[in-house]
Amino acid sequence: MPELPEVEVVRAGLERHVVGATIAAVDVLHDRPVRRHPAGASGFAAALIDRRIVGARRRGKYLWLPLDDGDAILGHLGMSGQLLVQPTSAPAERHLRVRFALTGTAHGRELRFVDQRMFGGLSVSAGGADLPPEIAHIARDPLDPEFDDAAFVARLRARTSGVKRLLLDQGLISGVGNIYADEALWRARLHGERPGDRLTRRQAVELLGHARDVMNEALAQGGTSFDALYVNVNGESGYFDRSLHAYGREAEPCDRCGTPIRRVAFMNRSSYFCPRCQTVPRSVRTTASRTGSA
DNA sequence: GTATGTACCTGTTTGC
DNA sequence: TGCAAACAGGTACATA
């Protein structure tokens, strides 16, 4: 489950291993991962042959590889995507979807897009070398030096949605997924259903700080991994999961107060929180009980 | 513009 | 034993 720290690890790996390489061949083994590319699999491949990769960039969980003609390969790892740099001779991974044969600085190696569940994908972004227009609506992430803390706090406090939903809104702040949203909320002692406009300025500032801390810590440790689905560009797993306080810890004691962590359904996924440390405002609790949505 | 719900996708786990 | 349902969840999209 790649979140921002994992994607950054992949980006750094790509910068080191494929920048300067030229794409000699493209083999699309499954159409779905290139579904966002209007010209289809053949058009995707044709647009990339003989192009040289000149960079490796990221915004939120999107990655892109600027090319020497001003276009870019735009990618998202989705739930289970991996970008691997492998020797050409390495056996194909079970869920190998797209392979790029490389020459030049990466001669003898391939860039491979492997994705079991295929929520991720690749496309060629015309003129997207600097910032692909397809992702212009994605906000900066809190590790970006140009992230505007004050503007984020103001926008957060103007919204009536629950704060967890707002943390997952990539137009407001990018790079925060379900795991780190739960961790940041646990650290901030805030319940995810608390409306944005019911946060004090101080609470909003602290929440942002915790989100940033969680991400920085995960990044320092090489990213989170719960199973074999996520590995970095060389195929090594991260190990941040040892540091989680809330996510995935249903019925285990809260690390602060010992109360069992609770899991509730939220947006077709799960939320984990401490029912003692992270209380819901009374008015929200009343509304939730009336609608039966807990 | 904002709020909310759902489709997409497949391998694994859980339940009957 | 075998099948079906639940589950994992980021994003785009539809609807109000």
Coordinates of C-alpha atoms (C1' of nucleotides) in Angstrom, one line a residue:
Chain A
M1 CA 0.0 0.0 0.0
P2 CA 2.3 2.8 -1.2
E3 CA 1.7 6.1 0.5
L4 CA 3.8 9.2 0.0
P5 CA 7.0 8.0 1.8
E6 CA 7.0 4.8 -0.3
V7 CA 6.4 6.8 -3.5
E8 CA 9.3 9.1 -2.6
V9 CA 11.5 6.1 -2.1
V10 CA 10.6 4.8 -5.5
R11 CA 11.1 8.3 -7.1
A12 CA 14.6 8.5 -5.6
G13 CA 15.4 5.0 -6.9
L14 CA 14.3 5.9 -10.4
E15 CA 16.3 9.1 -10.3
R16 CA 19.4 7.1 -9.5
H17 CA 18.8 4.2 -11.8
V18 CA 17.0 5.3 -14.9
V19 CA 17.6 9.0 -15.5
G20 CA 19.8 9.4 -18.6
A21 CA 18.6 6.1 -20.0
T22 CA 16.9 5.8 -23.4
I23 CA 13.8 3.7 -23.9
A24 CA 14.5 1.1 -26.6
A25 CA 11.3 -0.9 -26.5
V26 CA 8.0 -0.9 -24.6
D27 CA 6.0 -4.1 -24.0
V28 CA 2.5 -3.6 -22.7
L29 CA 1.4 -6.9 -21.3
H30 CA -2.0 -5.8 -19.9
D31 CA -4.2 -3.0 -21.2
R32 CA -5.6 -1.9 -17.9
P33 CA -2.5 -0.1 -16.5
V34 CA -2.4 2.1 -19.6
R35 CA -6.2 2.8 -19.5
R36 CA -5.6 6.5 -18.9
H37 CA -3.6 6.8 -22.1
P38 CA -6.1 7.9 -24.8
A39 CA -4.1 6.4 -27.7
G40 CA -4.1 2.9 -26.1
A41 CA -1.3 0.5 -25.6
S42 CA 0.2 0.8 -29.0
G43 CA 0.1 4.6 -28.9
F44 CA 1.6 4.5 -25.5
A45 CA 4.5 2.4 -26.7
A46 CA 5.0 4.4 -29.9
A47 CA 5.2 7.7 -28.0
L48 CA 8.1 6.4 -25.9
I49 CA 10.5 4.6 -28.3
D50 CA 13.9 6.4 -28.5
R51 CA 12.9 8.9 -25.8
R52 CA 15.5 9.7 -23.2
I53 CA 14.4 9.9 -19.5
V54 CA 15.7 13.2 -18.1
G55 CA 14.3 13.3 -14.6
A56 CA 12.2 11.6 -11.9
R57 CA 9.6 13.8 -10.1
R58 CA 6.7 13.4 -7.8
R59 CA 3.6 15.3 -6.5
G60 CA 1.7 13.5 -3.8
K61 CA 1.5 9.9 -4.9
Y62 CA 1.9 10.6 -8.6
L63 CA 5.3 10.0 -10.2
W64 CA 6.5 11.3 -13.5
L65 CA 9.5 10.8 -15.7
P66 CA 10.2 13.9 -17.8
L67 CA 11.4 13.0 -21.3
D68 CA 13.8 14.8 -23.7
D69 CA 10.9 16.0 -25.9
G70 CA 9.0 17.8 -23.1
D71 CA 6.5 14.9 -22.6
A72 CA 6.5 12.7 -19.5
I73 CA 5.6 9.2 -18.4
L74 CA 3.0 9.8 -15.7
G75 CA 2.5 7.0 -13.2
H76 CA 0.6 6.1 -10.1
L77 CA 1.2 2.9 -8.1
G78 CA -2.4 2.6 -6.8
M79 CA -2.8 -0.1 -4.2
S80 CA -0.2 -2.6 -5.3
G81 CA 1.9 -1.1 -8.0
Q82 CA 5.7 -1.4 -8.1
L83 CA 8.3 0.1 -10.4
L84 CA 11.3 -2.1 -10.5
V85 CA 14.6 -1.9 -12.2
Q86 CA 15.7 -5.4 -13.2
P87 CA 18.3 -7.0 -15.3
T88 CA 16.8 -7.9 -18.7
S89 CA 17.5 -11.5 -17.9
A90 CA 15.5 -11.5 -14.6
P91 CA 12.4 -13.8 -14.8
A92 CA 9.1 -12.0 -15.3
E93 CA 7.2 -11.2 -12.1
R94 CA 3.8 -12.8 -11.7
H95 CA 1.9 -9.5 -12.2
L96 CA 4.3 -7.8 -14.6
R97 CA 2.2 -5.4 -16.7
V98 CA 4.5 -3.2 -18.6
R99 CA 8.3 -3.5 -19.4
F100 CA 10.6 -0.8 -20.8
A101 CA 13.9 -2.0 -22.3
L102 CA 16.6 0.6 -21.6
T103 CA 19.8 1.5 -23.3
G104 CA 22.5 4.1 -22.5
T105 CA 23.2 4.5 -18.8
A106 CA 20.9 1.6 -17.9
H107 CA 22.0 -0.8 -20.6
G108 CA 21.1 -4.4 -19.9
R109 CA 18.3 -3.4 -17.5
E110 CA 14.6 -2.9 -17.7
L111 CA 12.1 -0.7 -16.0
R112 CA 9.1 -2.8 -15.0
F113 CA 5.7 -1.9 -13.8
V114 CA 4.3 -4.7 -11.7
D115 CA 0.8 -4.4 -10.3
Q116 CA -1.4 -7.1 -8.9
R117 CA -4.7 -5.2 -8.4
M118 CA -4.2 -2.7 -11.2
F119 CA -5.5 0.4 -9.4
G120 CA -2.3 2.0 -10.6
G121 CA -1.4 3.0 -14.1
L122 CA 0.9 4.7 -16.6
S123 CA 0.2 7.2 -19.4
V124 CA 2.2 9.6 -21.6
S125 CA 1.5 13.2 -20.6
A126 CA 1.9 15.5 -23.5
G127 CA 4.0 18.5 -22.5
G128 CA 4.0 17.2 -18.9
A129 CA 7.7 17.3 -18.2
D130 CA 7.4 20.2 -15.7
L131 CA 3.9 19.3 -14.2
P132 CA 1.6 17.0 -16.1
P133 CA -1.7 18.8 -16.7
E134 CA -3.6 15.6 -15.7
I135 CA -2.5 16.2 -12.1
A136 CA -2.6 20.0 -11.9
H137 CA -5.5 19.6 -9.4
I138 CA -3.4 17.6 -7.0
A139 CA -2.3 19.7 -4.0
R140 CA 1.3 19.8 -2.9
D141 CA 2.2 17.4 -0.1
P142 CA 3.4 18.4 3.4
L143 CA 7.0 17.5 2.6
D144 CA 7.1 19.9 -0.3
P145 CA 9.0 23.0 0.7
E146 CA 6.4 25.1 -1.1
F147 CA 3.5 23.6 0.8
D148 CA 1.5 26.6 2.3
D149 CA 0.7 25.7 5.9
A150 CA -1.4 28.7 6.6
A151 CA -3.5 28.3 3.5
F152 CA -4.1 24.6 4.3
V153 CA -5.2 25.3 7.8
A154 CA -7.6 28.0 6.6
R155 CA -9.1 25.7 4.0
L156 CA -9.4 22.8 6.4
R157 CA -11.2 25.0 8.9
A158 CA -13.7 26.2 6.3
R159 CA -15.0 22.7 5.4
T160 CA -17.8 20.8 7.1
S161 CA -16.7 17.3 6.2
G162 CA -15.0 15.1 8.7
V163 CA -11.4 15.8 9.2
K164 CA -10.3 12.3 8.1
R165 CA -12.1 12.7 4.8
L166 CA -10.4 16.1 4.4
L167 CA -7.0 14.6 5.0
L168 CA -7.7 12.1 2.2
D169 CA -8.8 14.9 -0.2
Q170 CA -5.8 15.1 -2.6
G171 CA -7.0 18.5 -3.7
L172 CA -6.5 19.9 -0.2
I173 CA -3.3 18.0 0.8
S174 CA -1.7 15.2 -1.1
G175 CA 0.2 12.1 -0.1
V176 CA -1.9 11.2 3.0
G177 CA -3.5 7.8 2.7
N178 CA -5.7 5.8 5.0
I179 CA -2.8 4.6 7.2
Y180 CA -1.1 7.9 7.8
A181 CA -4.4 9.7 8.2
D182 CA -5.2 7.4 11.1
E183 CA -1.8 7.8 12.6
A184 CA -1.8 11.6 12.4
L185 CA -5.3 11.7 13.9
W186 CA -4.2 9.4 16.8
R187 CA -1.2 11.6 17.5
A188 CA -3.4 14.7 17.4
R189 CA -6.0 13.0 19.6
L190 CA -8.7 13.9 17.1
H191 CA -11.5 11.7 15.9
G192 CA -11.8 11.5 12.1
E193 CA -15.4 12.5 12.1
R194 CA -14.8 15.8 13.7
P195 CA -15.8 18.4 11.1
G196 CA -13.1 20.6 9.7
D197 CA -14.9 23.8 10.9
R198 CA -15.0 22.4 14.4
L199 CA -11.2 22.5 14.7
T200 CA -9.4 25.3 16.5
R201 CA -6.6 26.9 14.6
R202 CA -4.2 25.3 17.0
Q203 CA -5.7 21.8 16.5
A204 CA -5.4 22.2 12.7
V205 CA -1.8 23.3 12.9
E206 CA -0.9 20.4 15.2
L207 CA -2.7 17.9 13.0
L208 CA -0.7 19.1 10.0
G209 CA 2.5 18.9 12.1
H210 CA 1.7 15.3 13.1
A211 CA 0.9 14.3 9.5
R212 CA 4.2 15.7 8.4
D213 CA 6.0 14.0 11.3
V214 CA 4.5 10.6 10.4
M215 CA 5.5 11.0 6.8
N216 CA 9.1 12.1 7.7
E217 CA 9.5 9.2 10.1
A218 CA 8.2 6.7 7.5
L219 CA 10.5 8.2 4.9
A220 CA 13.5 8.0 7.1
Q221 CA 12.7 4.3 7.6
G222 CA 12.3 3.5 4.0
G223 CA 8.5 3.3 3.8
T224 CA 5.8 1.1 5.1
S225 CA 5.2 -2.4 4.1
F226 CA 2.6 -4.8 5.4
D227 CA 3.1 -7.6 2.9
A228 CA 5.0 -8.4 -0.2
L229 CA 3.0 -6.0 -2.3
Y230 CA 5.2 -3.0 -1.8
V231 CA 8.9 -3.0 -2.4
N232 CA 11.1 -0.1 -3.5
V233 CA 12.8 0.3 -6.8
N234 CA 15.3 -2.5 -6.0
G235 CA 12.8 -4.8 -4.5
E236 CA 13.5 -4.2 -0.9
S237 CA 10.7 -3.8 1.6
G238 CA 10.3 -1.0 4.1
Y239 CA 9.5 -1.6 7.7
F240 CA 7.6 1.4 9.1
D241 CA 4.7 -0.9 10.2
R242 CA 6.5 -1.5 13.5
S243 CA 5.9 2.1 14.4
L244 CA 2.1 2.3 13.9
H245 CA 0.0 3.3 16.9
A246 CA -3.5 3.0 15.5
Y247 CA -3.8 1.5 12.0
G248 CA -4.3 -2.2 11.9
R249 CA -4.4 -2.5 15.7
E250 CA -8.0 -3.4 16.3
A251 CA -8.6 -4.6 20.0
E252 CA -4.9 -3.9 20.9
P253 CA -4.3 -1.5 23.7
C254 CA -3.8 2.2 22.9
D255 CA -0.1 3.0 23.4
R256 CA -1.1 6.1 25.5
C257 CA -4.0 5.0 27.6
G258 CA -4.4 1.2 27.2
T259 CA -8.0 1.4 25.9
P260 CA -8.6 -1.1 23.1
I261 CA -8.2 0.4 19.6
R262 CA -11.5 0.3 17.7
R263 CA -12.1 -0.3 14.0
V264 CA -15.1 1.2 12.2
A265 CA -16.1 1.2 8.5
F266 CA -15.4 4.4 6.7
M267 CA -15.7 5.2 3.0
N268 CA -15.6 1.5 2.1
R269 CA -12.4 1.0 4.1
S270 CA -11.5 1.0 7.8
S271 CA -10.7 3.6 10.4
Y272 CA -8.7 2.8 13.5
F273 CA -8.8 5.0 16.6
C274 CA -8.7 5.1 20.3
P275 CA -12.2 5.7 21.7
R276 CA -10.8 7.3 24.8
C277 CA -8.1 9.6 23.4
Q278 CA -10.0 10.5 20.2
T279 CA -13.6 11.5 21.1
V280 CA -16.2 12.7 18.7
P281 CA -17.9 16.0 19.4
R282 CA -21.4 15.5 21.0
S283 CA -23.3 16.9 18.1
V284 CA -21.6 14.7 15.6
R285 CA -22.0 11.6 17.8
T286 CA -25.8 12.3 18.0
T287 CA -26.1 12.7 14.3
A288 CA -24.1 9.5 13.7
S289 CA -26.3 7.5 16.1
R290 CA -29.5 8.8 14.4
T291 CA -28.3 7.7 10.9
G292 CA -26.9 4.5 12.2
S293 CA -23.5 5.2 10.6
A294 CA -21.6 5.1 13.9
Chain B
dG1 C1' -17.7 24.8 -5.2
dT2 C1' -18.9 21.3 -1.7
dA3 C1' -20.5 16.9 0.2
dT4 C1' -21.2 12.2 -0.3
dG5 C1' -21.4 7.6 -2.3
dT6 C1' -19.7 4.1 -5.5
dA7 C1' -17.0 1.7 -9.3
dC8 C1' -12.8 -0.1 -10.4
dC9 C1' -9.5 -4.6 -9.5
dT10 C1' -7.6 -9.3 -7.7
dG11 C1' -5.6 -12.3 -4.2
dT12 C1' -6.4 -13.8 0.4
dT13 C1' -9.1 -14.6 4.4
dT14 C1' -13.3 -15.6 6.6
dG15 C1' -17.8 -17.7 7.2
dC16 C1' -21.4 -20.8 6.3
Chain C
dT1 C1' -14.6 -29.6 0.9
dG2 C1' -16.4 -25.8 -1.6
dC3 C1' -18.3 -21.8 -2.6
dA4 C1' -19.6 -16.9 -1.6
dA5 C1' -18.8 -12.9 0.8
dA6 C1' -15.7 -9.7 2.9
dC7 C1' -11.6 -7.2 2.8
dA8 C1' -7.6 -4.3 1.4
dG9 C1' -7.9 1.3 -0.5
dG10 C1' -6.5 5.7 -4.0
dT11 C1' -8.7 7.9 -7.4
dA12 C1' -12.2 9.3 -10.8
dC13 C1' -16.6 10.0 -11.5
dA14 C1' -21.7 10.6 -10.6
dT15 C1' -25.2 12.8 -8.2
dA16 C1' -27.4 16.2 -5.2

